[in-house]
Coordinates of C-alpha atoms in Angstrom, one line a residue:
M91 CA -10.7 -19.2 5.2
K92 CA -6.9 -18.8 4.9
L93 CA -5.2 -15.7 6.3
F94 CA -1.6 -14.5 6.3
P95 CA 0.1 -15.1 9.7
E96 CA -0.2 -11.6 11.2
L97 CA -3.9 -11.5 10.3
S98 CA -4.5 -14.9 11.7
K99 CA -3.1 -13.8 15.1
R100 CA -5.5 -10.9 15.3
Y101 CA -8.7 -12.3 13.7
T102 CA -8.9 -15.8 15.1
E103 CA -8.8 -15.3 18.9
E104 CA -9.6 -12.7 21.5
T105 CA -6.6 -10.4 22.3
L106 CA -8.1 -7.6 24.4
S107 CA -8.8 -7.5 28.1
A108 CA -12.4 -6.7 29.1
R109 CA -11.4 -3.1 29.9
E110 CA -9.6 -2.7 26.5
A111 CA -12.6 -4.1 24.7
Q112 CA -14.9 -1.7 26.5
R113 CA -12.7 1.3 25.5
L114 CA -12.6 0.2 21.9
A115 CA -16.4 -0.1 21.9
E116 CA -16.7 3.5 23.1
F117 CA -14.0 4.5 20.6
I118 CA -16.3 3.1 17.9
A119 CA -19.4 4.8 19.3
W120 CA -17.6 8.1 19.2
G121 CA -15.9 7.4 15.9
P122 CA -17.2 10.4 13.9
A123 CA -16.0 12.8 16.6
V124 CA -12.7 11.1 16.9
F125 CA -12.1 11.4 13.1
Q126 CA -13.1 15.1 12.9
A127 CA -11.1 16.2 16.0
S128 CA -8.0 14.4 14.7
R129 CA -8.5 15.8 11.2
L130 CA -8.6 19.3 12.7
M131 CA -5.5 18.7 14.8
V132 CA -3.7 18.1 11.5
K133 CA -5.5 20.9 9.5
F134 CA -4.8 23.5 12.2
E135 CA -1.2 22.3 12.3
I136 CA -1.3 21.7 16.1
L137 CA 0.3 18.3 15.7
D138 CA 3.0 20.0 13.6
M139 CA 3.6 22.5 16.4
L140 CA 3.9 19.8 19.0
R141 CA 6.2 17.7 16.8
D142 CA 8.5 20.6 16.2
S143 CA 8.6 21.9 19.8
K144 CA 11.6 21.0 21.9
D145 CA 9.9 20.4 25.3
G146 CA 6.2 20.6 24.4
L147 CA 3.7 23.4 24.5
T148 CA 1.3 24.8 27.0
L149 CA -2.3 25.5 26.2
G150 CA -1.4 29.2 26.0
D151 CA 1.4 28.5 23.6
I152 CA -1.0 26.6 21.3
V153 CA -3.6 29.3 21.5
E154 CA -1.0 31.9 20.5
K155 CA 0.5 29.9 17.7
S156 CA -2.8 28.6 16.2
G157 CA -4.8 31.7 16.4
L158 CA -7.8 29.7 17.7
S159 CA -9.7 30.6 20.8
E160 CA -8.8 29.1 24.2
Y161 CA -12.2 27.3 24.1
A162 CA -11.5 25.7 20.7
V163 CA -8.0 24.6 21.8
K164 CA -9.2 23.1 25.0
C165 CA -11.8 21.1 23.2
L166 CA -9.3 19.7 20.7
M167 CA -6.5 19.1 23.2
E168 CA -8.7 17.3 25.8
A169 CA -10.3 15.2 23.1
S170 CA -6.9 14.4 21.6
L171 CA -5.6 13.3 25.1
S172 CA -8.5 10.8 25.2
I173 CA -8.0 9.7 21.6
G174 CA -4.3 9.2 22.2
T175 CA -2.7 11.5 19.7
V176 CA -1.1 13.8 22.4
L177 CA 0.3 13.4 25.9
I178 CA 0.6 15.9 28.8
D179 CA 3.2 16.4 31.4
T180 CA 1.2 17.0 34.6
D181 CA 4.1 18.8 36.3
T182 CA 4.6 21.5 33.5
D183 CA 1.1 21.2 31.8
K184 CA 2.9 20.9 28.5
Y185 CA 1.5 18.9 25.7
T186 CA 3.6 16.7 23.4
I187 CA 2.8 14.5 20.4
S188 CA 2.4 10.8 20.9
K189 CA 3.5 8.0 18.6
T190 CA -0.1 7.7 17.3
G191 CA -0.1 11.5 16.6
W192 CA 3.2 11.2 14.9
F193 CA 1.9 8.5 12.5
L194 CA -1.3 10.5 11.9
L195 CA 0.8 13.4 10.9
N196 CA 3.7 11.8 9.0
D197 CA 2.5 8.4 7.6
P198 CA 1.7 9.0 3.9
A199 CA -1.0 6.3 3.8
T200 CA -2.8 7.7 6.8
R201 CA -2.8 11.2 5.3
V202 CA -4.1 9.9 2.0
N203 CA -6.8 7.9 3.8
M204 CA -7.9 10.8 5.9
D205 CA -8.3 13.1 2.9
F206 CA -10.2 10.4 1.0
N207 CA -12.6 9.8 3.9
Q208 CA -13.2 13.5 4.5
D209 CA -13.7 14.6 1.0
V210 CA -15.2 11.6 -0.7
N211 CA -16.8 9.4 1.8
Y212 CA -17.8 11.1 5.1
E213 CA -21.2 12.5 4.2
G214 CA -22.1 9.6 1.9
W215 CA -21.4 7.0 4.6
F216 CA -24.5 8.3 6.4
R217 CA -26.4 6.4 3.8
L218 CA -24.4 3.1 4.2
E219 CA -27.4 1.3 5.6
E220 CA -29.6 2.0 2.6
S221 CA -26.7 1.2 0.3
L222 CA -26.2 -2.2 1.8
K223 CA -29.9 -3.0 1.7
E224 CA -30.5 -1.8 -1.8
G225 CA -27.2 -2.9 -3.4
R226 CA -26.5 0.6 -4.9
P227 CA -24.4 3.6 -3.8
V228 CA -27.1 5.7 -2.2
G229 CA -24.4 7.9 -0.6
L230 CA -23.2 9.0 -4.0
K231 CA -26.4 11.2 -4.3
H232 CA -24.4 13.7 -2.2
F233 CA -22.4 14.5 -5.3
G234 CA -24.7 13.8 -8.2
D235 CA -27.2 11.4 -9.9
W236 CA -24.9 8.8 -11.4
P237 CA -25.3 5.0 -11.2
T238 CA -21.6 4.7 -10.1
I239 CA -18.9 7.1 -9.1
Y240 CA -16.9 6.4 -12.2
E241 CA -19.4 8.0 -14.6
G242 CA -19.2 11.1 -12.3
L243 CA -15.4 11.3 -11.7
S244 CA -14.8 14.1 -14.3
S245 CA -17.7 16.1 -12.8
L246 CA -16.8 15.8 -9.1
P247 CA -15.6 19.0 -7.3
E248 CA -11.9 19.6 -7.8
E249 CA -11.0 18.9 -4.2
V250 CA -12.9 15.7 -4.2
Q251 CA -11.2 14.6 -7.5
K252 CA -7.9 15.4 -5.9
S253 CA -8.5 13.2 -2.9
W254 CA -10.0 10.4 -5.0
F255 CA -7.2 10.2 -7.4
G256 CA -4.7 10.7 -4.5
F257 CA -6.1 7.7 -2.8
D258 CA -6.2 5.6 -6.0
H259 CA -2.7 6.5 -7.2
F260 CA -1.0 6.3 -3.9
Y261 CA -1.7 2.6 -3.5
S262 CA -1.0 1.6 -7.1
D263 CA 2.0 3.8 -7.8
S264 CA 4.1 2.3 -5.1
S265 CA 3.7 -1.1 -6.7
F266 CA 4.4 -0.1 -10.3
P267 CA 8.2 -0.6 -10.3
E268 CA 8.0 -4.2 -9.1
A269 CA 5.0 -4.9 -11.3
L270 CA 6.9 -3.7 -14.4
E271 CA 9.6 -6.2 -13.6
I272 CA 7.0 -9.0 -13.6
V273 CA 5.1 -7.9 -16.7
F274 CA 8.2 -7.2 -18.8
G275 CA 11.0 -9.0 -17.0
K276 CA 9.4 -12.4 -16.7
Y277 CA 7.3 -12.3 -19.9
T278 CA 7.7 -11.0 -23.4
T279 CA 5.3 -8.1 -23.7
R280 CA 5.0 -6.0 -26.8
T281 CA 1.3 -5.4 -26.9
L282 CA -0.7 -4.7 -23.8
Y283 CA -4.3 -3.8 -23.0
D284 CA -4.6 -1.6 -19.9
V285 CA -8.1 -2.2 -18.7
G286 CA -9.5 0.6 -16.6
G287 CA -6.4 2.6 -17.3
N288 CA -7.8 5.8 -15.7
T289 CA -5.4 8.8 -16.3
G290 CA -2.8 6.7 -18.1
K291 CA -0.2 6.5 -15.3
W292 CA 0.5 2.8 -15.7
A293 CA 0.5 3.1 -19.5
L294 CA 3.1 5.9 -19.3
Q295 CA 5.2 3.7 -17.0
C296 CA 5.0 0.9 -19.5
V297 CA 6.1 2.9 -22.6
S298 CA 8.9 4.5 -20.6
Y299 CA 10.1 1.1 -19.3
D300 CA 10.0 -0.6 -22.7
K301 CA 10.6 1.3 -25.9
D302 CA 8.9 -1.4 -28.0
V303 CA 5.6 -1.8 -26.2
N304 CA 2.3 -0.5 -27.5
V305 CA -0.5 0.1 -25.0
T306 CA -4.2 0.4 -25.5
I307 CA -6.2 1.7 -22.6
L308 CA -9.8 0.4 -22.3
D309 CA -12.0 2.6 -20.2
L310 CA -15.2 4.7 -20.2
P311 CA -15.2 7.3 -23.0
Q312 CA -15.1 10.2 -20.5
Q313 CA -12.1 8.6 -18.8
I314 CA -10.4 8.2 -22.2
E315 CA -10.7 11.9 -22.8
M316 CA -9.2 12.7 -19.4
M317 CA -6.4 10.2 -20.1
R318 CA -5.6 11.8 -23.5
E319 CA -5.3 15.2 -21.8
N320 CA -3.1 13.8 -19.1
I321 CA -0.6 12.1 -21.4
K322 CA -0.4 14.8 -24.0
G323 CA 3.2 15.7 -24.9
R324 CA 4.6 13.0 -22.6
E325 CA 7.4 10.7 -23.7
G326 CA 6.0 7.6 -25.4
A327 CA 2.4 9.0 -25.6
D328 CA 2.4 8.1 -29.3
R329 CA 2.4 4.4 -28.3
I330 CA -0.6 4.8 -26.1
K331 CA -4.1 4.5 -27.7
G332 CA -7.5 4.8 -26.1
Y333 CA -10.6 2.6 -26.6
G334 CA -13.8 3.8 -25.1
I335 CA -15.9 0.9 -23.6
N336 CA -18.4 0.3 -20.9
L337 CA -17.3 -3.0 -19.4
L338 CA -20.5 -3.1 -17.3
D339 CA -22.3 -3.8 -20.6
S340 CA -22.1 -7.6 -21.0
Q341 CA -22.6 -7.2 -24.7
T342 CA -19.4 -5.3 -25.3
S343 CA -16.3 -7.1 -26.4
F344 CA -12.6 -6.5 -26.0
P345 CA -11.1 -5.1 -29.2
S346 CA -9.1 -7.4 -31.5
C347 CA -5.4 -7.0 -31.6
A348 CA -3.9 -7.4 -35.1
E349 CA -0.4 -7.7 -33.8
G350 CA -1.3 -10.5 -31.3
L351 CA -2.1 -9.7 -27.7
D352 CA 0.7 -10.4 -25.3
A353 CA -0.8 -9.0 -22.1
I354 CA -3.9 -7.7 -20.4
W355 CA -3.4 -5.6 -17.3
M356 CA -6.0 -4.9 -14.7
S357 CA -4.8 -2.9 -11.8
Q358 CA -7.1 -2.1 -8.9
F359 CA -9.9 -2.7 -11.4
L360 CA -11.8 -5.9 -10.6
D361 CA -12.5 -4.7 -7.1
C362 CA -14.7 -2.1 -8.7
F363 CA -17.2 -4.8 -9.8
S364 CA -19.5 -7.4 -8.3
E365 CA -18.7 -11.1 -8.5
E366 CA -21.1 -11.6 -11.4
E367 CA -19.6 -8.7 -13.2
I368 CA -16.1 -9.9 -12.6
V369 CA -16.9 -13.2 -14.2
S370 CA -18.5 -11.4 -17.2
I371 CA -15.4 -9.2 -17.7
L372 CA -13.0 -12.1 -17.4
T373 CA -15.0 -14.2 -19.8
R374 CA -14.8 -11.5 -22.4
A375 CA -11.1 -10.9 -21.7
K376 CA -10.6 -14.6 -22.3
K377 CA -12.0 -14.3 -25.8
A378 CA -9.3 -11.8 -26.6
M379 CA -6.5 -14.0 -25.3
T380 CA -4.5 -16.7 -27.0
K381 CA -2.4 -19.4 -25.3
D382 CA 0.5 -17.0 -25.3
T383 CA -1.4 -14.1 -23.7
R384 CA -1.1 -13.4 -19.9
L385 CA -3.7 -11.6 -17.9
F386 CA -2.1 -9.7 -14.9
I387 CA -4.5 -8.9 -12.1
M388 CA -3.0 -6.5 -9.5
E389 CA -5.1 -6.2 -6.4
T390 CA -4.8 -5.4 -2.7
L391 CA -6.2 -8.7 -1.5
W392 CA -7.1 -8.2 2.2
D393 CA -6.2 -11.7 3.4
R394 CA -2.7 -11.6 1.9
Q395 CA -1.4 -8.5 3.8
R396 CA 1.8 -8.8 5.7
F397 CA 0.7 -6.3 8.4
E398 CA -2.8 -6.2 10.0
P399 CA -3.3 -2.4 9.6
A400 CA -3.3 -2.9 5.9
A401 CA -6.1 -5.4 6.1
F402 CA -8.0 -3.1 8.3
C403 CA -7.8 -0.3 5.7
L404 CA -8.9 -2.7 2.9
T405 CA -11.9 -4.0 4.6
M406 CA -13.0 -0.4 5.5
T407 CA -12.5 0.5 1.8
S408 CA -15.2 -2.1 1.0
L409 CA -17.6 0.3 2.7
Y410 CA -16.6 3.0 0.3
F411 CA -17.5 0.7 -2.6
A412 CA -20.9 0.0 -0.9
A413 CA -22.0 3.5 -0.2
M414 CA -20.2 5.6 -2.8
A415 CA -18.7 3.7 -5.7
N416 CA -21.2 1.2 -7.0
G417 CA -23.0 -0.6 -4.2
N418 CA -21.9 -4.1 -5.1
S419 CA -18.1 -4.5 -5.1
K420 CA -15.5 -4.8 -2.4
M421 CA -11.9 -5.5 -1.6
Y422 CA -11.7 -9.3 -2.2
H423 CA -10.3 -12.2 -0.4
S424 CA -7.9 -14.1 -2.7
E425 CA -9.9 -17.3 -2.5
D426 CA -13.0 -15.4 -3.8
M427 CA -11.0 -13.9 -6.6
I428 CA -9.4 -17.2 -7.7
K429 CA -12.9 -18.8 -7.7
L430 CA -14.2 -16.1 -10.0
I431 CA -11.1 -16.5 -12.3
N432 CA -11.8 -20.2 -12.6
Q433 CA -15.5 -19.6 -13.2
A434 CA -14.5 -17.6 -16.3
G435 CA -12.6 -20.6 -17.6
L436 CA -9.2 -19.2 -16.8
V437 CA -6.3 -20.6 -14.7
V438 CA -4.0 -19.0 -12.1
E439 CA -0.4 -19.5 -13.2
D440 CA 1.3 -17.7 -10.4
I441 CA 0.8 -15.1 -7.6
Y442 CA 3.4 -12.5 -6.6
D443 CA 2.7 -10.9 -3.1
G444 CA 4.1 -8.0 -1.2
L445 CA 4.4 -5.4 -4.0
G446 CA 4.5 -1.8 -2.8
Q447 CA 1.6 -1.0 -0.3
G448 CA 0.5 -4.6 -0.1
H449 CA -0.4 -5.5 -3.7
S450 CA -0.5 -8.9 -5.2
V451 CA -0.2 -9.7 -8.9
I452 CA -2.2 -12.8 -10.1
V453 CA -0.9 -14.1 -13.4
V454 CA -3.6 -15.8 -15.4
R455 CA -3.7 -17.8 -18.6
I456 CA -6.1 -19.8 -20.6

């Protein structure tokens, strides 16, 4: 297994002392409490108060400012001391925010991840064991009786939808500017299939970037309806079409393109499927391609991350796929993805790393 340098440093040898390892083991054992206490420190704006204070705040200050009882504040502050998100001056008994607390409060990725895990995953992860054993998202029953979360997206509670799309878009949106330079700057692209186009955010970027491109979004029928509502009245929307398709059905084919298909775009899409399903999708994509067509696969491949925290987030996201999304997909190692591409009879032409929040674009041809 090949890993980018920073990951190799962390994952191939022991780096903790025995005492540090013991503490981390307890941190894991108390993980649910750590998460909820830290989430409430953000929700109740206690970390905001500490960040904005000049010299820190006493327990009494926090009680007064938060409106919480002294008991509640003591529980949260003492837990947060142990967690490491706050510090205390033992001479003045004033609390201040730590570096970890600052990142918990201010790092956009961390805030998106926290909302996603609270609103989408938290209760469903109680069924992770069943999900892994049965190969289906047993935790999804918390929201409804759908085979995968994708069929139920339009029916999820509003706050859950907000956190789901916030998570999905945060990671892809940061990569779009650089991805556009690849798709349109390095290749001639006038016709493009956006597979799994969701709300149409990438398609809108494409028609805004290039006034000559025509985009067809391939997605589930209910997603196509959501997309049409989202792009209505937007610049270039007349060059975006929708094509309802269930790509899990191995009998469905990609539509033909009378103008000649220049590009197929799959962003954060193939990680939504099992290895067998990926080969099936890519095999059908190949039938719609010519020697001049390029397939662009944009994924956050966990082994190709520059910084280890990103790999941590990605491997944890695989557990969302297991318990909530579909029960059989994950965030893939690049070697696994390349193997599946080759099994579909396709060839990797190039790989561009380091886009946005750690995305890679794999350029594929026949």
